[in-house]
Structure formats: C-alpha cells, structure tokens
PDB file of C-alpha atoms in Angstrom:
ATOM      1  CA  UNK A  23       0.097   0.036  -0.341  1.00 51.00           C
ATOM      2  CA  UNK A  24       0.615   3.227  -1.120  1.00 55.00           C
ATOM      3  CA  UNK A  25       0.219   5.394   2.772  1.00 58.00           C
ATOM      4  CA  UNK A  26       1.752   2.718   4.929  1.00 63.00           C
ATOM      5  CA  UNK A  27       4.867   2.883   6.604  1.00 63.00           C
ATOM      6  CA  UNK A  28       6.723   0.882   7.951  1.00 64.00           C
ATOM      7  CA  UNK A  29       8.323   0.966  11.815  1.00 59.00           C
ATOM      8  CA  UNK A  30      11.045  -1.629  12.788  1.00 62.00           C
ATOM      9  CA  UNK A  31      12.180  -0.127  16.433  1.00 63.00           C
ATOM     10  CA  UNK A  32      15.092   0.679  15.693  1.00 61.00           C
ATOM     11  CA  UNK A  33      12.429   4.174  14.316  1.00 61.00           C
ATOM     12  CA  UNK A  34      10.703   4.283  17.458  1.00 67.00           C
ATOM     13  CA  UNK A  35      11.170   6.440  19.857  1.00 77.00           C
ATOM     14  CA  UNK A  36      11.283   4.984  23.505  1.00 82.00           C
ATOM     15  CA  UNK A  37      10.551   6.957  26.670  1.00 78.00           C
ATOM     16  CA  UNK A  38      13.555   7.257  28.423  1.00 86.00           C
ATOM     17  CA  UNK A  39      13.187   4.492  32.190  1.00 87.00           C
ATOM     18  CA  UNK A  40      14.171   6.942  34.232  1.00 87.00           C
ATOM     19  CA  UNK A  41      11.061   9.160  33.429  1.00 88.00           C
ATOM     20  CA  UNK A  42       8.811   6.019  33.460  1.00 89.00           C
ATOM     21  CA  UNK A  43       9.894   5.418  36.902  1.00 89.00           C
ATOM     22  CA  UNK A  44       9.604   8.418  38.428  1.00 89.00           C
ATOM     23  CA  UNK A  45       5.770   9.000  37.128  1.00 89.00           C
ATOM     24  CA  UNK A  46       5.530   5.048  38.338  1.00 91.00           C
ATOM     25  CA  UNK A  47       5.706   6.449  41.295  1.00 91.00           C
ATOM     26  CA  UNK A  48       4.791  10.474  41.339  1.00 90.00           C
ATOM     27  CA  UNK A  49       2.183  10.423  38.755  1.00 90.00           C
ATOM     28  CA  UNK A  50      -0.165   8.407  41.028  1.00 93.00           C
ATOM     29  CA  UNK A  51      -2.624  10.738  42.420  1.00 94.00           C
ATOM     30  CA  UNK A  52      -1.987  12.983  45.912  1.00 95.00           C
ATOM     31  CA  UNK A  53       2.034  11.572  45.562  1.00 96.00           C
ATOM     32  CA  UNK A  54       2.562  14.264  44.717  1.00 93.00           C
ATOM     33  CA  UNK A  55       0.386  16.877  46.451  1.00 94.00           C
ATOM     34  CA  UNK A  56       2.179  14.934  50.283  1.00 97.00           C
ATOM     35  CA  UNK A  57       5.851  15.089  48.820  1.00 97.00           C
ATOM     36  CA  UNK A  58       5.554  18.854  48.509  1.00 95.00           C
ATOM     37  CA  UNK A  59       3.722  19.339  51.758  1.00 96.00           C
ATOM     38  CA  UNK A  60       7.233  17.617  53.947  1.00 97.00           C
ATOM     39  CA  UNK A  61       9.191  19.068  51.243  1.00 96.00           C
ATOM     40  CA  UNK A  62       8.466  22.210  53.216  1.00 94.00           C
ATOM     41  CA  UNK A  63       9.275  20.754  56.872  1.00 95.00           C
ATOM     42  CA  UNK A  64       8.732  17.184  58.333  1.00 96.00           C
ATOM     43  CA  UNK A  65       4.740  16.762  59.149  1.00 97.00           C
ATOM     44  CA  UNK A  66       2.060  14.245  61.483  1.00 95.00           C
ATOM     45  CA  UNK A  67      -0.024  12.367  59.333  1.00 94.00           C
ATOM     46  CA  UNK A  68      -3.155  14.288  61.677  1.00 94.00           C
ATOM     47  CA  UNK A  69      -1.800  17.568  58.883  1.00 96.00           C
ATOM     48  CA  UNK A  70      -0.600  15.252  55.894  1.00 97.00           C
ATOM     49  CA  UNK A  71      -4.086  14.445  55.856  1.00 96.00           C
ATOM     50  CA  UNK A  72      -5.142  18.431  56.771  1.00 96.00           C
ATOM     51  CA  UNK A  73      -2.909  19.727  54.021  1.00 97.00           C
ATOM     52  CA  UNK A  74      -4.159  17.074  51.300  1.00 96.00           C
ATOM     53  CA  UNK A  75      -8.150  18.356  51.429  1.00 94.00           C
ATOM     54  CA  UNK A  76      -9.801  15.221  49.931  1.00 95.00           C
ATOM     55  CA  UNK A  77      -7.479  12.195  50.641  1.00 97.00           C
ATOM     56  CA  UNK A  78      -8.408  10.305  52.863  1.00 97.00           C
ATOM     57  CA  UNK A  79      -6.930   8.252  55.795  1.00 96.00           C
ATOM     58  CA  UNK A  80      -6.366   4.842  53.841  1.00 97.00           C
ATOM     59  CA  UNK A  81      -5.019   6.111  50.410  1.00 98.00           C
ATOM     60  CA  UNK A  82      -2.546   8.811  52.849  1.00 98.00           C
ATOM     61  CA  UNK A  83      -1.676   5.659  54.740  1.00 97.00           C
ATOM     62  CA  UNK A  84      -0.524   3.608  51.672  1.00 97.00           C
ATOM     63  CA  UNK A  85       0.949   6.740  49.477  1.00 97.00           C
ATOM     64  CA  UNK A  86       3.430   7.040  52.818  1.00 98.00           C
ATOM     65  CA  UNK A  87       4.279   3.576  53.270  1.00 97.00           C
ATOM     66  CA  UNK A  88       4.932   4.253  48.633  1.00 96.00           C
ATOM     67  CA  UNK A  89       7.152   6.289  49.764  1.00 97.00           C
ATOM     68  CA  UNK A  90       9.182   5.041  51.714  1.00 97.00           C
ATOM     69  CA  UNK A  91       9.410   1.964  49.872  1.00 96.00           C
ATOM     70  CA  UNK A  92      10.995   4.244  47.034  1.00 96.00           C
ATOM     71  CA  UNK A  93      13.451   5.723  49.915  1.00 97.00           C
ATOM     72  CA  UNK A  94      11.824   8.950  49.932  1.00 97.00           C
ATOM     73  CA  UNK A  95      10.586   9.288  53.376  1.00 97.00           C
ATOM     74  CA  UNK A  96      10.913   8.303  56.382  1.00 98.00           C
ATOM     75  CA  UNK A  97       8.266   7.054  59.195  1.00 96.00           C
ATOM     76  CA  UNK A  98       8.973   8.682  62.324  1.00 95.00           C
ATOM     77  CA  UNK A  99       7.492   7.151  65.650  1.00 93.00           C
ATOM     78  CA  UNK A 100       7.096  10.072  68.434  1.00 84.00           C
ATOM     79  CA  UNK A 101       6.634   8.733  72.008  1.00 85.00           C
ATOM     80  CA  UNK A 102       3.853  10.320  73.781  1.00 79.00           C
ATOM     81  CA  UNK A 103       2.203  10.407  75.469  1.00 87.00           C
ATOM     82  CA  UNK A 104       1.035  11.092  73.398  1.00 86.00           C
ATOM     83  CA  UNK A 105       1.444   8.751  70.682  1.00 87.00           C
ATOM     84  CA  UNK A 106       2.439  10.360  67.466  1.00 89.00           C
ATOM     85  CA  UNK A 107       3.855   9.555  63.655  1.00 92.00           C
ATOM     86  CA  UNK A 108       5.487  11.938  62.089  1.00 95.00           C
ATOM     87  CA  UNK A 109       7.135  11.814  58.329  1.00 98.00           C
ATOM     88  CA  UNK A 110       9.642  14.043  56.600  1.00 97.00           C
ATOM     89  CA  UNK A 111      11.621  13.242  53.548  1.00 98.00           C
ATOM     90  CA  UNK A 112      15.527  10.955  52.800  1.00 98.00           C
ATOM     91  CA  UNK A 113      17.991  12.982  51.312  1.00 97.00           C
ATOM     92  CA  UNK A 114      16.608  11.543  48.001  1.00 97.00           C
ATOM     93  CA  UNK A 115      12.923  13.120  48.446  1.00 97.00           C
ATOM     94  CA  UNK A 116      13.879  16.370  49.813  1.00 97.00           C
ATOM     95  CA  UNK A 117      15.732  16.221  46.252  1.00 96.00           C
ATOM     96  CA  UNK A 118      12.265  16.728  44.367  1.00 95.00           C
ATOM     97  CA  UNK A 119      12.288  19.880  45.531  1.00 95.00           C
ATOM     98  CA  UNK A 120      13.668  21.844  42.804  1.00 96.00           C
ATOM     99  CA  UNK A 121      11.775  19.612  40.652  1.00 94.00           C
ATOM    100  CA  UNK A 122       8.705  20.228  42.254  1.00 93.00           C
ATOM    101  CA  UNK A 123       9.190  24.036  42.557  1.00 93.00           C
ATOM    102  CA  UNK A 124       9.403  23.926  38.467  1.00 95.00           C
ATOM    103  CA  UNK A 125       6.652  22.061  38.041  1.00 92.00           C
ATOM    104  CA  UNK A 126       4.348  24.532  40.226  1.00 91.00           C
ATOM    105  CA  UNK A 127       5.833  27.189  38.086  1.00 94.00           C
ATOM    106  CA  UNK A 128       5.119  25.454  35.281  1.00 93.00           C
ATOM    107  CA  UNK A 129       1.831  25.184  36.002  1.00 92.00           C
ATOM    108  CA  UNK A 130       1.209  28.837  36.741  1.00 93.00           C
ATOM    109  CA  UNK A 131       2.225  29.771  33.533  1.00 93.00           C
ATOM    110  CA  UNK A 132       1.174  27.049  30.851  1.00 94.00           C
ATOM    111  CA  UNK A 133      -2.156  25.216  33.259  1.00 91.00           C
ATOM    112  CA  UNK A 134      -5.347  27.246  31.890  1.00 83.00           C
ATOM    113  CA  UNK A 135      -6.862  28.287  35.561  1.00 77.00           C
ATOM    114  CA  UNK A 136      -9.872  25.626  34.994  1.00 62.00           C
ATOM    115  CA  UNK A 137      -7.482  22.723  35.273  1.00 47.00           C
ATOM    116  CA  UNK A 138      -5.433  23.989  39.025  1.00 46.00           C
ATOM    117  CA  UNK A 139      -6.763  21.850  42.209  1.00 50.00           C
ATOM    118  CA  UNK A 140      -8.386  24.706  43.809  1.00 47.00           C
ATOM    119  CA  UNK A 141      -6.589  23.721  47.234  1.00 46.00           C
ATOM    120  CA  UNK A 142      -7.191  26.491  50.008  1.00 44.00           C
TER     121      UNK A 142
END
C-alpha cells in the first residue's frame, strides 16, 4: 500500500526509563502533593491529612508506605503521650524540591485556571 509505513524498533522513540520510573511513583494521585508538603518540613499524619484536601486516611497511609518503600521518606514515632507518627523526607526525597518548584511555576504559566487544583 502506498500510505503504509513500516516501523522497526530503531525508528520508534522510547520513553526514557528514568522518566517512566518517576511517573510510575509520582504520577499516582496524591503522591506529588504529599511530597510537596514534606519538602517544606516534616509533618505528622494528621497535618498531612489536613494539608492535602480530599485524601482519605487509607489513601494517605498507602501513599506514605509507597514513598517509604521507594526510599523517599522515613516514618518516625514520637513517643507520647500522645503517641504520634511523623514523616520526613530522606535526602533523596528532599532532592525533589527543586523539580517540584519548577513544575509548580510551569503550571502557573501554562495550565488554564480551570485545570488547577482549587486547594485551600
């Protein structure tokens, strides 16, 4: 056929493996906002819940577990009373700060108002 093109693997551009891994983790709903809160300072579970409107306790717990497993944050138990759990970014997690700030600035410039999160 005249319009048919044959593509082999060498002509197809592939997504970078690093980008794929980043978005598999940070592309999940709620993960970016959680990290952006923790970039500013460590936070207790209840503070994170309030800082990320709309997230359920179960989802917050799941995302924190995933971030911990990825080596981006650590969970610390504050001996009470009352017993409280706080979370802080590791060096690897904190290194996301500049990239998250850049993404926020990009969103301010390029995303229409209706596509932004209303937040508090």
